[in-house]
Structures are given as structure tokens and as C-alpha cells.
Amino acid sequence: MGRKLFSWTTSGLICLSFTTSAQEIPTIETAGADSFTGVQLSQPGPWGDLEYFPIALEPPDQYVTASGHLEAKLVWHFPNKTLTEIIDLLATTGLQESDINLFTGPGHLIRTGDQISLQPPLDVVEGLSPEVRSKIYEILRQWEQNEFYAKPFPVFSSGFDLMVHESGMSPGSIDVFKKLSYRWGSAPSFSDLPILLSHAQNDHERWRIAKTVMRSEGLVVRLKLSSQSDLESIMTYWSSPTRRKNLKVFAEPLTQMPGVNTLDIVHLLPPTPRKLLYTYASPLMGIGSTFPDCFWTAFNFFAFEPSNRYLDTTSHRTFLTDEKWERATLPPRFGDVIIVTDGETGEPMHACNFIADDIVFTKNGRSLLRPFVFMKLENVLKNYLKSRRSEVFFYRLKSEDTETVE
Amino acid sequence: MIRSAAALPLPVLSFTMSTASFRRLSLLLLASALGGSTDLFPTMLQGQESAVPNAPIFKNLKPGPWGDLESYPVFLQAPEAALKLLPSPSQQTVWRFFGTTRDEVSALFQKFFPDPDLYREATVRSVWYLTPEEVRVHPTDRMVLALPPLARLELMQTLGKYEENPFHYNPLVIEGQDVRAWFAGTGLSEPVLAAIEATSFPFRNGRILTEVSYALSKVDDEIEEANFLRAMTRNRSLFLRLRLTSHDTLAPLLDYWSQNIRLKETQPIMESIIRTPGVERLDLTHILPPTARKYLYTFPTTAEGINGIFPNSLWTSLNFFEFSPKVRYNSPDKAAEQLQSHFERVLPPFRYGDVITLVEPTTGKLLHSCIFIADNVVYSKNNSSMLTPWVLQTDADMMTHLTRITEFQVVGWRHTST
């Protein structure tokens, strides 16, 4: 079991501050040793004894096709930069002068109006040292036009081997995938889909590469029950605060059977997260081009029908100060909203819901390619603790707003 | 539109439920219809002796293309918030006959009570109210107790045509023959249990109680009355788990369970189960589509009636694969339109996601529908009541709940995008 990010033993309002280094660890370590360790156990708590194991989720085929990533080309955008400025920028990364000349030379430099972009040769980029690539990517990600660098594909925190297991990729492609993966902050990441796709031996593998890179990790979490379980206490934890569903009826039979049995906690979730768990948002859930994100997901946790008011991105601060939510006191409870803010600006960066121990319910980003999942909080935070200082707050639905939902 | 048997050119399975044993008759009709096949509907209608609440046990479903499924029963009861909306019934039994005369009711009683003394009690000593619209009878306790099972069935069919007889219209269903096992742990006293045993009657896979007022008259106090009302909403549902052990057997399972348009891919989840040491089973809930998963094992909330209509079986079936449920499927006409335009008729063996409809034989009117899951298990909501949950249950248990459906034809439908 991994190191606990938080300890819930202190008291008072919950606000946790983190200071992170902007330095990147160039490559991911060889993963795999922890990928197939089977079922792991949570810390016991009022939630009972939980066990969990990682799963890999793939977006539906039509989403992969619609993403356009299958045809992605390696293009580096430098908005509003002159050629001289671009050359100077590349020179700061340790890129050799010959490569700079190659990248900015005929056939690789593209002018669109007064904008310049580069299409460097795939094999040359693949051959760059991790340190150089890391520095180049740090430059590229400041512009959102460089989608794969600004928002790289997350590589599984729970292990690279898990991510590529039964993926249909050739061993050679898997090696390239692993070699080009890197850490952004502490988050294992991948940006070089066009290079990886060029290694596909055929169209099928090309398809499998795209689907694999777009995989997301999640956890299956199950409650362990036996005749010794204190069912009343455990169900009290999972029933709060807005539930009218009699959760005990699901668990009780398992306590009457021989041995230890498990109940998937999907049955203990309120209706909306139960519906969404392990799924990808439907385009029909959006308003215009705005689709459900972490805030929509977190604030709708207890709602029977999700409110699209939470699609209004300008209102995140409002949600935290409106009449429905209040700052939570320790210990955290089932469904509490966890808010990650930029310590400098106070701007909310991410939200998710506390489930139990260090497990949360989350949707990491607005993209339709990111599913609703259970994750360990520390793995979620790896993707958001990238600013110099971050803070984590807990919010709880006020008791007067806890109308029954199911 | 499904309008008549003539409009149903594919073979359909016909059933008639008279006062004879539904199960026996169904099997006879079935054998005729299918040449003795033992596919789904023979399984569906031959029924199974019910497991009892105190004996939870994993039970294997019949092997099939769905793989190795195991189940255990869970017993759902309506939440307190819903029970608070339920008015306490009177302890006085009332039988309300509409569109009939005193003489016709007397003739019915003569059939029900061949004993002259009882007949006299029914026609002379019990209280009758006569209006142009109805004949209202307050039977004595002796009459209520003396009704033979076939008379109870006939009385249910007669009175159950009218919502004014709430417990003949929507009777209490006991899924199984053992009354005491069914009500185990509900806090009902011996006199109440004895009253239920005495006045309930066998029906399909279980027992039916229409004389709720009589049983209620035996409660000791308000606490037991609350327990009684709570127990009335008891439903048996099934938890299902799919056993996954080998990649070698995965392809046919994926073919079976990956129906229709899905917002998640089943394969990686199944592979994760196979890959993980110490894990062999996947809760079937994860395979169900989002809307079905959201509603499974729950009772409707008042919010679901916000459009003026609570979800019924048609809503449940036609929204099974819909991410956002459509209210219009509550309407039999709209549901039939949807079936005709987006589904094709199929015969057994059915497969996951097929809509199984029960239609009125002469008019083709949709009476009920459910979703085929595997073996003899369906996903269903048996009526639009707030006290009726969405369940996975055996088709035999489902049929026990459909007390107002007597003659029907079975028509299977498969989405054309499948």
C-alpha cells in the first residue's frame, strides 16, 4: 500500500498546503513491479474494511475517432514568436545547433500568416535526451495550441505495465511508449502520440495505440463483510447525509454467509455517481461545447438529477461560498467536496469527493476522454499540484440542504 | 403500432391465466408453442421455489452465453420517506363492486360460500351499501376467512379492475409459499402472521394477500402497524456477479454483454478482473448501462413524478440503454412507436438487452415489459407505484407481481443498432 498523503488525526477546519518544486523528473521509473500486486487494503475506519484494486478504462470507440488524435501530427506552435525568438528558446533547452537548424529549416518550418510553427522529424525528436525533451515540453506547454504538451496524456500512477496490459500494442511500441513517458511535476505523463503512432505495424495497432494512450486508471473498491462486521456503524457512515436508501439490505446477507464476502461500493453511492462511475460523459451532457468537469461532478455528488448550473466555470468560487456548502471539520465524511486551489491566486483548480480513507470520486478534466472514477487522492493531486503552492480545502453539504435523494 | 395478433406475424408465445394453476397451464401452452423447447420462457414460467429471507446463499444461474453468473437475494423495502406518504388503510374490510347489481353480487357469494349459513351471513348479516354506481359490501371476518383460494383469486380479478379496491388492484405479493419466512425479521406478531397465512392464496410463483385490512386488524399497536406497512413493500431482488477467470473465455462474454451503444467499454474492466490476483468476480452492476445502474434496487422519489407521471415498466425497458431517460416512454402508444421504429422482433433465445413485452392478445396493447439479462433473470419495474422498486429478479417472481395480467402474448424486441 502506498504512502498516505494525509493523516486525518488532526482536528479543526481542513486546509492543507503544499509547496512543490517546478523541477521535472525527466522520465518515469520502470514501472510494473507494483502493477499486479492484486487486492490492497485500505486503512480501517468508520467506512469499514475496504479492499481495492486498479482497473484500466478505455474511452468508447466513437470518442477515440472523434478526438482526431489518431491522425495527430507532431507540430510545435510558438504563437506570436519570431523565428529568432524561437531559435533562442530552443537553444536554451540544450538542443544541438544542427537540430535547431533542421527543425527551423525547409520542410519543417510552417508559416501561417505571421505565425510560425515547426514540424520536427519524428525520429529526431524520439532520439532526443529526456532532459532536452523535458525542457522543450516545458516551453511548449505554455501555449494551449500545443495540446499534447499543455494537457499531456496521464500515465498510470499505479503502474505502466497495468496501462499497457492486454493493450494489443507490439512490444516495440510499448518500449517507445515507456521511453517517451516523463514526469510533469510528480505526474507520469505522455505527449508524443504522433511519434508512437508512427511505430504502428498496421492500422489495427495504430488504433490500439491510440486507445491505450487514452486509457484512464480507476479503482474498484469493495467493502469486506463478515459475521464480525459492525454493520450498523458502517452503514451509518455510508448513509450520510442525504440518503434514504436502506443500504443495510445489500450488506446484511453477506454478513450471514460463511467467511468474508465483499460488497462493491457502487451500491453505496448516491444515484448520480452510481450512474456515472467508470463511464465517459456523453456529449449530450454538455451545454454548447462545455462538458461536465470536476466541479460539476463534485458538486452534483448528492443530487438525484445533476444540475448544469455547475457547468458555469466562472462560478466555482460562488459554489464555495453559497448557502449549500460549508467548510468541513475533521474527520472528512463520505461525499465531502475536496477543492484544490492555486496557492498564489486562490483559484480552484480541481474538485473531487471524499469516499473513504484516501479514496476519492473524481473526473479529472472537462475532456470527454476522461471518465468518472475512484482514485487515490495522492494520485489525483499529482496532476494538480504543479503550481508553486497549492492548497486543499474540504467542504461539506450543509445539513439543512440534505433533503433526501433516493 | 402493435394492435392485433394479425400484426404480429412472428410466432408469439401465448399464455392464459384462468383460475387453474398458471404454471401448469403456461407450460402446456409453452410446450405447444415451442415444441417442447427448454429455452428462456420454459425456464421463465416453470418457476422456482423461492429462497427465503433468512437463508442468503449464492446460487449459480444456468450456464449460457452470459457466462458463469451467481446470485443472492436481497429484500428491498420502501424507504421511510415513501412510507410516510402511504395512508394507513382501514382495518375494516370493504369490497366495492362496480357496474353490477345486488343480485349479481349475491350470485357471486353463493358460489364463494356454498355453506348456507355463510351465504346467509354474507347476504343478510353483513353490511351492504347500494348506490347506482356500486355495490359496497363490508364482509364479516368469518366471510373473509372462509373464502377458498379459487374464490380469492376470482374476487381479486373482479375487484382488482378498480383502483377503489386498492389491495385487490395492487395486492401484497409474497414471493414464495412460506409466509413466515417471507416476513422474517419484520416485527410482525403471531396473530398477524396467522391472519396472513389464513387469507393469502397461492398465485404463480408466490402468494397473494388482498385482505390487507383483515390482517391489519390483528396488529397490536402503532409500531406493529408501521412494521406491517413497511413489510407490505418488501420485494425480492437479486444481486448478480459474473465470474471471470481466464482471457480464453473472454471473447464470447464480451460479445454477449457489449450490447448497444455504451459509454464505457466492458472489455478493460473484465480484463482488469482477470488480471488481478485474488479477484474473480465482477458485480454485474458495472456492466449495466448508466441509467439502469442508477435506478437498480431503488424506489422512485417524488422528484421522479415531477412531470406528473411516475416511471412504469415501459419507461424502464425503453430507457434501459438511454443515458437520459425519456418520459414519453411511459405511454404505451409512444413505447409501441419506439419499438416499431427502432427495434426488431426476436424469438428466444433472448439475449442481454432484449425488451420482453407482454401484450394483450386481441388488441396488441402493451401490458408490461422488462429487459432480458441472462438465464431467467430480468430487469424490471413492475408498476409505476412509488412503492415498487427497480429490480433484477427471476421472471417467475416478476410474473407473480403482475396480478392484473391474465392473458398475454410474449413478444421479444432487439434494438436494431445491436
CSV table of N, CA, C and O in Angstrom, one decimal, chain A residues 92-138:
chain,number,residue,atom,x,y,z
A,92,THR,N,18.0,27.3,-25.5
A,92,THR,CA,18.0,27.2,-24.0
A,92,THR,C,17.8,25.8,-23.5
A,92,THR,O,18.0,25.5,-22.3
A,93,THR,N,17.3,24.9,-24.4
A,93,THR,CA,16.9,23.6,-23.9
A,93,THR,C,18.1,22.6,-24.0
A,93,THR,O,17.9,21.4,-23.6
A,94,GLY,N,19.2,23.0,-24.6
A,94,GLY,CA,20.2,22.1,-24.8
A,94,GLY,C,20.2,21.3,-26.2
A,94,GLY,O,21.0,20.4,-26.4
A,95,LEU,N,19.2,21.7,-27.0
A,95,LEU,CA,19.1,21.1,-28.3
A,95,LEU,C,20.3,21.6,-29.2
A,95,LEU,O,20.7,22.7,-29.2
A,96,GLN,N,20.9,20.6,-29.8
A,96,GLN,CA,22.0,20.9,-30.6
A,96,GLN,C,21.7,21.8,-31.8
A,96,GLN,O,20.6,21.8,-32.3
A,97,GLU,N,22.7,22.6,-32.1
A,97,GLU,CA,22.5,23.6,-33.2
A,97,GLU,C,22.1,23.0,-34.5
A,97,GLU,O,21.2,23.5,-35.2
A,98,SER,N,22.6,21.8,-34.8
A,98,SER,CA,22.3,21.1,-36.0
A,98,SER,C,20.8,20.8,-36.0
A,98,SER,O,20.1,20.8,-37.0
A,99,ASP,N,20.3,20.4,-34.9
A,99,ASP,CA,18.9,20.0,-34.8
A,99,ASP,C,18.0,21.3,-34.9
A,99,ASP,O,16.9,21.2,-35.5
A,100,ILE,N,18.5,22.3,-34.3
A,100,ILE,CA,17.7,23.6,-34.4
A,100,ILE,C,17.6,24.0,-35.8
A,100,ILE,O,16.5,24.4,-36.3
A,101,ASN,N,18.7,23.9,-36.5
A,101,ASN,CA,18.7,24.3,-37.9
A,101,ASN,C,17.8,23.4,-38.7
A,101,ASN,O,17.1,23.8,-39.6
A,102,LEU,N,17.8,22.1,-38.4
A,102,LEU,CA,17.0,21.2,-39.1
A,102,LEU,C,15.5,21.5,-38.8
A,102,LEU,O,14.7,21.6,-39.7
A,103,PHE,N,15.1,21.7,-37.6
A,103,PHE,CA,13.7,22.0,-37.2
A,103,PHE,C,13.2,23.2,-37.8
A,103,PHE,O,12.0,23.3,-38.1
A,104,THR,N,14.1,24.2,-38.0
A,104,THR,CA,13.6,25.5,-38.5
A,104,THR,C,13.9,25.7,-39.9
A,104,THR,O,13.8,26.8,-40.5
A,105,GLY,N,14.4,24.6,-40.6
A,105,GLY,CA,14.8,24.7,-41.9
A,105,GLY,C,13.6,24.3,-42.9
A,105,GLY,O,12.5,24.1,-42.5
A,106,PRO,N,13.9,24.3,-44.2
A,106,PRO,CA,12.9,24.0,-45.2
A,106,PRO,C,12.3,22.6,-44.9
A,106,PRO,O,12.9,21.6,-44.5
A,107,GLY,N,11.0,22.6,-45.1
A,107,GLY,CA,10.2,21.3,-44.9
A,107,GLY,C,9.7,21.1,-43.5
A,107,GLY,O,8.9,20.3,-43.2
A,108,HIS,N,10.3,21.9,-42.6
A,108,HIS,CA,9.9,21.7,-41.2
A,108,HIS,C,9.3,23.0,-40.5
A,108,HIS,O,8.7,22.9,-39.5
A,109,LEU,N,9.6,24.1,-41.2
A,109,LEU,CA,9.1,25.3,-40.7
A,109,LEU,C,7.8,25.7,-41.5
A,109,LEU,O,7.8,25.7,-42.7
A,110,ILE,N,6.7,26.0,-40.8
A,110,ILE,CA,5.5,26.4,-41.4
A,110,ILE,C,5.1,27.8,-41.0
A,110,ILE,O,5.1,28.1,-39.8
A,111,ARG,N,4.8,28.6,-42.0
A,111,ARG,CA,4.3,29.9,-41.7
A,111,ARG,C,2.8,30.0,-42.1
A,111,ARG,O,2.4,29.7,-43.2
A,112,THR,N,2.0,30.4,-41.1
A,112,THR,CA,0.6,30.6,-41.3
A,112,THR,C,0.4,32.1,-41.0
A,112,THR,O,0.2,32.4,-39.8
A,113,GLY,N,0.3,32.9,-42.0
A,113,GLY,CA,0.2,34.3,-41.8
A,113,GLY,C,1.5,34.8,-41.1
A,113,GLY,O,2.6,34.4,-41.6
A,114,ASP,N,1.4,35.4,-40.0
A,114,ASP,CA,2.6,35.8,-39.3
A,114,ASP,C,3.0,34.8,-38.2
A,114,ASP,O,3.8,35.1,-37.3
A,115,GLN,N,2.3,33.7,-38.1
A,115,GLN,CA,2.6,32.7,-37.1
A,115,GLN,C,3.5,31.6,-37.6
A,115,GLN,O,3.4,31.2,-38.8
A,116,ILE,N,4.4,31.2,-36.7
A,116,ILE,CA,5.3,30.1,-37.1
A,116,ILE,C,5.1,28.9,-36.2
A,116,ILE,O,4.9,29.0,-35.0
A,117,SER,N,5.1,27.8,-36.9
A,117,SER,CA,5.1,26.5,-36.2
A,117,SER,C,6.1,25.6,-36.8
A,117,SER,O,6.6,25.8,-38.0
A,118,LEU,N,6.5,24.6,-36.0
A,118,LEU,CA,7.6,23.6,-36.5
A,118,LEU,C,7.0,22.2,-36.6
A,118,LEU,O,6.2,21.8,-35.7
A,119,GLN,N,7.4,21.5,-37.6
A,119,GLN,CA,7.1,20.1,-37.7
A,119,GLN,C,8.4,19.3,-37.7
A,119,GLN,O,8.9,18.9,-38.7
A,120,PRO,N,9.0,19.1,-36.5
A,120,PRO,CA,10.3,18.4,-36.5
A,120,PRO,C,10.2,17.0,-36.9
A,120,PRO,O,9.1,16.4,-36.7
A,121,PRO,N,11.2,16.4,-37.4
A,121,PRO,CA,11.2,14.9,-37.8
A,121,PRO,C,11.0,14.1,-36.6
A,121,PRO,O,11.6,14.3,-35.5
A,122,LEU,N,10.1,13.1,-36.7
A,122,LEU,CA,9.7,12.3,-35.6
A,122,LEU,C,10.9,11.5,-35.0
A,122,LEU,O,11.1,11.4,-33.8
A,123,ASP,N,11.7,11.0,-35.9
A,123,ASP,CA,12.8,10.2,-35.4
A,123,ASP,C,13.9,11.0,-34.6
A,123,ASP,O,14.5,10.5,-33.6
A,124,VAL,N,14.0,12.2,-35.0
A,124,VAL,CA,15.0,13.1,-34.3
A,124,VAL,C,14.4,13.4,-32.9
A,124,VAL,O,15.2,13.4,-31.9
A,125,VAL,N,13.2,13.8,-32.8
A,125,VAL,CA,12.6,14.1,-31.5
A,125,VAL,C,12.7,12.9,-30.6
A,125,VAL,O,13.0,13.0,-29.4
A,126,GLU,N,12.3,11.7,-31.2
A,126,GLU,CA,12.4,10.5,-30.4
A,126,GLU,C,13.8,10.2,-29.9
A,126,GLU,O,13.9,9.7,-28.8
A,127,GLY,N,14.8,10.6,-30.6
A,127,GLY,CA,16.1,10.4,-30.2
A,127,GLY,C,16.7,11.4,-29.2
A,127,GLY,O,17.8,11.3,-28.7
A,128,LEU,N,15.9,12.5,-29.0
A,128,LEU,CA,16.4,13.5,-28.0
A,128,LEU,C,16.6,12.9,-26.6
A,128,LEU,O,15.8,12.0,-26.2
A,129,SER,N,17.5,13.5,-25.9
A,129,SER,CA,17.6,13.0,-24.5
A,129,SER,C,16.4,13.4,-23.7
A,129,SER,O,15.7,14.4,-24.0
A,130,PRO,N,16.0,12.7,-22.6
A,130,PRO,CA,14.9,13.0,-21.8
A,130,PRO,C,15.0,14.5,-21.3
A,130,PRO,O,14.0,15.2,-21.2
A,131,GLU,N,16.2,14.9,-20.9
A,131,GLU,CA,16.4,16.2,-20.4
A,131,GLU,C,16.0,17.3,-21.4
A,131,GLU,O,15.4,18.3,-21.0
A,132,VAL,N,16.5,17.1,-22.6
A,132,VAL,CA,16.2,18.1,-23.6
A,132,VAL,C,14.7,18.1,-23.9
A,132,VAL,O,14.1,19.2,-24.0
A,133,ARG,N,14.1,16.9,-24.1
A,133,ARG,CA,12.7,16.9,-24.4
A,133,ARG,C,11.9,17.6,-23.3
A,133,ARG,O,11.0,18.3,-23.5
A,134,SER,N,12.3,17.3,-22.1
A,134,SER,CA,11.6,17.9,-20.9
A,134,SER,C,11.6,19.4,-21.0
A,134,SER,O,10.6,20.0,-20.7
A,135,LYS,N,12.8,20.0,-21.3
A,135,LYS,CA,12.9,21.4,-21.4
A,135,LYS,C,12.0,22.0,-22.6
A,135,LYS,O,11.4,23.0,-22.4
A,136,ILE,N,12.1,21.3,-23.7
A,136,ILE,CA,11.3,21.7,-24.8
A,136,ILE,C,9.8,21.7,-24.5
A,136,ILE,O,9.0,22.6,-24.7
A,137,TYR,N,9.4,20.6,-23.8
A,137,TYR,CA,7.9,20.5,-23.5
A,137,TYR,C,7.5,21.6,-22.5
A,137,TYR,O,6.4,22.0,-22.5
A,138,GLU,N,8.4,21.9,-21.6
A,138,GLU,CA,8.1,23.0,-20.6
A,138,GLU,C,7.8,24.3,-21.4
A,138,GLU,O,6.9,25.0,-21.0
